[in-house]
PDB file of C-alpha atoms in Angstrom:
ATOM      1  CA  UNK A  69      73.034  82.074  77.542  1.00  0.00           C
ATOM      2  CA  UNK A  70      72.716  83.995  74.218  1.00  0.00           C
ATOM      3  CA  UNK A  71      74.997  82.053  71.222  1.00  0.00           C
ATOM      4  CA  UNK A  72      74.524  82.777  67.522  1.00  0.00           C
ATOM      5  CA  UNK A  73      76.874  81.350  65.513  1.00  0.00           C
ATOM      6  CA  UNK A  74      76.358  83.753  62.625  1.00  0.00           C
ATOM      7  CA  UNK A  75      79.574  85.459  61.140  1.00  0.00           C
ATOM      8  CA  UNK A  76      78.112  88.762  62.620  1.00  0.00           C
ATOM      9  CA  UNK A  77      78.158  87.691  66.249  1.00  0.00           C
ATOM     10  CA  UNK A  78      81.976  86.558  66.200  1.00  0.00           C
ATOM     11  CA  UNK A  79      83.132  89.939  65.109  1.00  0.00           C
ATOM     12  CA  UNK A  80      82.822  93.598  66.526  1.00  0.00           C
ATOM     13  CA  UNK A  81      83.901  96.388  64.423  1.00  0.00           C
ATOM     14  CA  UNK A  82      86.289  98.834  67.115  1.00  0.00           C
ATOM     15  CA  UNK A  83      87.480 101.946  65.137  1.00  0.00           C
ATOM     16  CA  UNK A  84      87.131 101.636  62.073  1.00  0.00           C
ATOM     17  CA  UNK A  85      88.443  98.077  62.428  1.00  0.00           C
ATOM     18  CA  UNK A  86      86.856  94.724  62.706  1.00  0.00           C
ATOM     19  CA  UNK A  87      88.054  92.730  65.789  1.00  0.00           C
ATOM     20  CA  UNK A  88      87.746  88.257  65.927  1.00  0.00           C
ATOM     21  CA  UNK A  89      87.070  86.679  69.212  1.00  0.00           C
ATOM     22  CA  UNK A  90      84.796  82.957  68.166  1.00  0.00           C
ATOM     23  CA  UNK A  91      88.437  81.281  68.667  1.00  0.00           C
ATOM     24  CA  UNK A  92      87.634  82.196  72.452  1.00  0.00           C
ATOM     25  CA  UNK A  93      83.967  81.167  72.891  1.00  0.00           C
ATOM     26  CA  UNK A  94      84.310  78.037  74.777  1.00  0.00           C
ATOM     27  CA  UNK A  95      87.639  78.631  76.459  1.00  0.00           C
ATOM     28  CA  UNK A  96      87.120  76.983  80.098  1.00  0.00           C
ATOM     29  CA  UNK A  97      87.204  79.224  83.004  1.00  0.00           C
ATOM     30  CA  UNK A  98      90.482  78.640  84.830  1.00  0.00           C
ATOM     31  CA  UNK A  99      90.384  80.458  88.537  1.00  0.00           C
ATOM     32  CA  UNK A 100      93.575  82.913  87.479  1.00  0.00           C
ATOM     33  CA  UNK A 101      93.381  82.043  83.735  1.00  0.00           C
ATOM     34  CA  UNK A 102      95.472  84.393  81.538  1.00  0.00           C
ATOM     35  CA  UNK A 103      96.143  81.732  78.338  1.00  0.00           C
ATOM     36  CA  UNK A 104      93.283  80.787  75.824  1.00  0.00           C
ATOM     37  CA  UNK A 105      95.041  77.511  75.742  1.00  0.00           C
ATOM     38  CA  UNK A 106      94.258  76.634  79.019  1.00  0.00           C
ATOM     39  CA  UNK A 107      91.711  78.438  80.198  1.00  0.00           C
ATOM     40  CA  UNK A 108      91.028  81.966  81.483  1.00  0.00           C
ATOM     41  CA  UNK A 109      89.685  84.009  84.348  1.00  0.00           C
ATOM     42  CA  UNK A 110      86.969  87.013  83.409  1.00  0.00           C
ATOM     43  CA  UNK A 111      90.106  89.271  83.641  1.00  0.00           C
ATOM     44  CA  UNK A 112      91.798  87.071  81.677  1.00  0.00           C
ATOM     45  CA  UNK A 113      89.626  87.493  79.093  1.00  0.00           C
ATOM     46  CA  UNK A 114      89.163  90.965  79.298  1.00  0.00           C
ATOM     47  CA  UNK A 115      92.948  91.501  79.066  1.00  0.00           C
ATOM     48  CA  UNK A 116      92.782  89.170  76.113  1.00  0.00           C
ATOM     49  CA  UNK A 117      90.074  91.325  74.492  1.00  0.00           C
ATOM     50  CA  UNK A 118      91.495  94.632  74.741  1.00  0.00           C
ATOM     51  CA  UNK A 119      95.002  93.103  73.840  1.00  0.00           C
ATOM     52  CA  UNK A 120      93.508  92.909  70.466  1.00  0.00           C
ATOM     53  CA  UNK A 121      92.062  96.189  70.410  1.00  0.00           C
ATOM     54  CA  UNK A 122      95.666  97.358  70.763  1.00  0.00           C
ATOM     55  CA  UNK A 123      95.337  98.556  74.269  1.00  0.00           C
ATOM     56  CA  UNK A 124      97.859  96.854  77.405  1.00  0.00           C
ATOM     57  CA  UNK A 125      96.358  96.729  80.430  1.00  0.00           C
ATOM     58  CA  UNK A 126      97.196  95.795  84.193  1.00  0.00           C
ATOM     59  CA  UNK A 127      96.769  92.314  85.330  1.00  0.00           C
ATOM     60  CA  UNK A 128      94.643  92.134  88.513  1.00  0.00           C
ATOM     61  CA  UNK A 129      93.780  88.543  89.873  1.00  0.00           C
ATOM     62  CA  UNK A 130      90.091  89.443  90.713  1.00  0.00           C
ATOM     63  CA  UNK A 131      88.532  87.832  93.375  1.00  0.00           C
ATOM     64  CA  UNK A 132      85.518  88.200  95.264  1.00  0.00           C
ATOM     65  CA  UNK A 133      87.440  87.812  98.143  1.00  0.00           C
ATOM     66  CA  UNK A 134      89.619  90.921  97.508  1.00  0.00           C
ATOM     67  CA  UNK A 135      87.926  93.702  95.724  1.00  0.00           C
ATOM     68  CA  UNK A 136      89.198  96.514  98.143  1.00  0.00           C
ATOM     69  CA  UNK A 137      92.784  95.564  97.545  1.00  0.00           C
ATOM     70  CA  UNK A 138      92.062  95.329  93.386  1.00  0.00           C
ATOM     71  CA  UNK A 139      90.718  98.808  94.040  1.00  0.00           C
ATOM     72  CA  UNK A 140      93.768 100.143  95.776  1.00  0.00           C
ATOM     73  CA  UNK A 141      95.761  98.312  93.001  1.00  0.00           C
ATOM     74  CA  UNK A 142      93.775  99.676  90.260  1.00  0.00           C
ATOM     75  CA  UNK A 143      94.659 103.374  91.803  1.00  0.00           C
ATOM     76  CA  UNK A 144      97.969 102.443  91.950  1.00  0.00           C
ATOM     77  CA  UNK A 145      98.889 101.513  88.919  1.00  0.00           C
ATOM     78  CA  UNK A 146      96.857 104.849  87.543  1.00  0.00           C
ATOM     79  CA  UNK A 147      95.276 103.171  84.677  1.00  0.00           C
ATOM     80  CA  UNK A 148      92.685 106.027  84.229  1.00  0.00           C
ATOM     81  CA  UNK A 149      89.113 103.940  83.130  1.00  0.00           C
ATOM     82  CA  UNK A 150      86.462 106.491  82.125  1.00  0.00           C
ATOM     83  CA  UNK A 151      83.052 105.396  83.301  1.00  0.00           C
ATOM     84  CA  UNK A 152      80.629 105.559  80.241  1.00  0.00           C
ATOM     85  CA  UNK A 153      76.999 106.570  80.408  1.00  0.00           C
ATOM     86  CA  UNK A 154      76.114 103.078  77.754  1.00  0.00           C
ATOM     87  CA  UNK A 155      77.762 100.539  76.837  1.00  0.00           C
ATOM     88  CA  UNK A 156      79.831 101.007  73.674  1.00  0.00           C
ATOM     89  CA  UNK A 157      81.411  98.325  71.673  1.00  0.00           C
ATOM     90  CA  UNK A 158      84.580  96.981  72.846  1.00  0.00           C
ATOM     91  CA  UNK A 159      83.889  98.736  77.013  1.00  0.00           C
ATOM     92  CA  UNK A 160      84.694  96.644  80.073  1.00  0.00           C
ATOM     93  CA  UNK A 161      80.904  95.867  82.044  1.00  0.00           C
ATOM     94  CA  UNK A 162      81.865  95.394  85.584  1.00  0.00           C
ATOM     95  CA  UNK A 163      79.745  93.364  87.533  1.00  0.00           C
ATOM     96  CA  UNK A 164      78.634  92.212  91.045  1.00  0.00           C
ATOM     97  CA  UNK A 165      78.062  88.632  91.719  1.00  0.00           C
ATOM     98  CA  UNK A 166      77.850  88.738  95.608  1.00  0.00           C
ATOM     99  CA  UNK A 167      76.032  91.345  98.071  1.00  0.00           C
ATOM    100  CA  UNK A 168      78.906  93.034 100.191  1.00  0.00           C
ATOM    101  CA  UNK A 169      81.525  93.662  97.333  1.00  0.00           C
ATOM    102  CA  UNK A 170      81.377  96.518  95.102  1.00  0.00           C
ATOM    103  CA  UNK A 171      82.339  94.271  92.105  1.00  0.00           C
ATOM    104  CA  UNK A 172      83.773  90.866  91.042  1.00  0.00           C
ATOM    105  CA  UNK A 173      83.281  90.181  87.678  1.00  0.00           C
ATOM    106  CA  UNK A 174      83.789  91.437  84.516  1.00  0.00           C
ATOM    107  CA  UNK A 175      83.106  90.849  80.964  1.00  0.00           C
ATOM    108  CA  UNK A 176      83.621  93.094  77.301  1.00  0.00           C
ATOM    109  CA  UNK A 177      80.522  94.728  75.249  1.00  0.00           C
ATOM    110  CA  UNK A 178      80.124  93.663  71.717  1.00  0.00           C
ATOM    111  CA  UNK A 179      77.127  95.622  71.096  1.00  0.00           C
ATOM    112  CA  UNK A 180      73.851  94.914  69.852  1.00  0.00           C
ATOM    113  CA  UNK A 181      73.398  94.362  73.924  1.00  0.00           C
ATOM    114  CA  UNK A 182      75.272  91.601  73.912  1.00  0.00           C
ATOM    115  CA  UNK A 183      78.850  90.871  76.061  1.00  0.00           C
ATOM    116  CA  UNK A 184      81.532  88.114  76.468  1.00  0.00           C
ATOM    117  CA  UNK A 185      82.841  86.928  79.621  1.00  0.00           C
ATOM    118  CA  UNK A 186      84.427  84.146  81.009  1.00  0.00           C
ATOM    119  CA  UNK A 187      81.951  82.589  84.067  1.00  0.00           C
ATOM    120  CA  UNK A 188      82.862  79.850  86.447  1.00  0.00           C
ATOM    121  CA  UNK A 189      79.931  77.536  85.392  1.00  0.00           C
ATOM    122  CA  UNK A 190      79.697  78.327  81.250  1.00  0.00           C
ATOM    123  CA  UNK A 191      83.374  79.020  80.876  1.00  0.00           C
ATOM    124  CA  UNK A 192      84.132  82.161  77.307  1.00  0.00           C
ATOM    125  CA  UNK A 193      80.395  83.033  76.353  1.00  0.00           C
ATOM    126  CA  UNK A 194      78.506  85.421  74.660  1.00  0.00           C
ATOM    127  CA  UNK A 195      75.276  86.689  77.025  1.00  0.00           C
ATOM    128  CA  UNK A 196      72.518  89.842  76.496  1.00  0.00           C
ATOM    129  CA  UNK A 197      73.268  92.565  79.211  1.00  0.00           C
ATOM    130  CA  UNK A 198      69.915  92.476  79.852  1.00  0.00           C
ATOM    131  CA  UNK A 199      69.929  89.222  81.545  1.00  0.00           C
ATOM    132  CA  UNK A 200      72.519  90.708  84.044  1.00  0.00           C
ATOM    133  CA  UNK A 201      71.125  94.610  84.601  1.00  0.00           C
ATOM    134  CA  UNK A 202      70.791  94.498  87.949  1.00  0.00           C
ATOM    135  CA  UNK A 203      74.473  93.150  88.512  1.00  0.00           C
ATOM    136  CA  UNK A 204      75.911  95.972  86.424  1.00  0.00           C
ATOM    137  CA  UNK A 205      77.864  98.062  87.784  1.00  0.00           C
ATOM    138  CA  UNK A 206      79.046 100.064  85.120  1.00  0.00           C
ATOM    139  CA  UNK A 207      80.680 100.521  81.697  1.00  0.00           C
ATOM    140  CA  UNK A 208      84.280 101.843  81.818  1.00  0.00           C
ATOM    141  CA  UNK A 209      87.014 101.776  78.967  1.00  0.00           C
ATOM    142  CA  UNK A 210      90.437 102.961  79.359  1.00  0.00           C
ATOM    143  CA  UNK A 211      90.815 107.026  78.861  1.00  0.00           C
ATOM    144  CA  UNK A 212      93.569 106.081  76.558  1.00  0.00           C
ATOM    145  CA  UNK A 213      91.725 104.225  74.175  1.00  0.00           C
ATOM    146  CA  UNK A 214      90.418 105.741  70.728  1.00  0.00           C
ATOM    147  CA  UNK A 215      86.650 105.375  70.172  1.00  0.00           C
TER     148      UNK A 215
END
């Protein structure tokens, strides 16, 4: 697990903007999470993380166990995600954990190859990309948000 606990790693500039996110290193994973407080899922977390960068998205408890019903959700609710060719600052990195599912995990990019994610056995923590390549999946951000 990558931490640095320099000024630089805690903040990601989105926009023009600089967004915070140390107060969430350390959160504990909670199966379901959606509070800081008391602990959050990897959606959690990701719903947390683009709440800040002024963007509301759908709450889908992800689950390896139900991946083709969050895809049928995620095409319900027609929240458009753009699949990026890199990762930019700020992009959801979907991830697969298991063989068999098409993805159950997710975390946010911060750049400088680095993302955040909330995982079972580390609960909120920063880790390099690279460590996870050949779980990616993809990058995606919403087709509504401003780069």
């Amino acid at each position: 697990m990558f931490r640095n606990d320099s000024e630089e790693s805690r903040v990601f500039k989105k926009g023009g903007d600089y967004m915070k996110y140390d107060d969430l290193i350390g959160t504990p994973f909670i199966d379901g999470g959606r509070d800081k407080e008391t602990g959050l899922d990897c959606w959690g977390l990701a719903r947390e993380m683009f709440r800040r960068q002024g963007i509301d998205v759908p709450d889908y408890h992800i689950s390896a166990m139900r991946t083709a019903e969050i895809a049928q959700e995620m095409n319900a609710e027609e929240m458009d995600w753009l699949r990026l060719d890199e990762p930019e600052e700020g992009c959801l990195v979907l991830l697969r954990l298991d063989a068999g599912v098409w993805a159950n995990h997710v975390g946010i990019c911060l750049g400088d190859g680095r993302f955040i994610h909330a995982y079972s056995s580390a609960g909120t923590c920063i880790d390099r990309l690279a460590r996870w390549r050949s779980r990616i999946v993809g990058f995606y951000r919403p087709k509504e948000a401003r780069r």
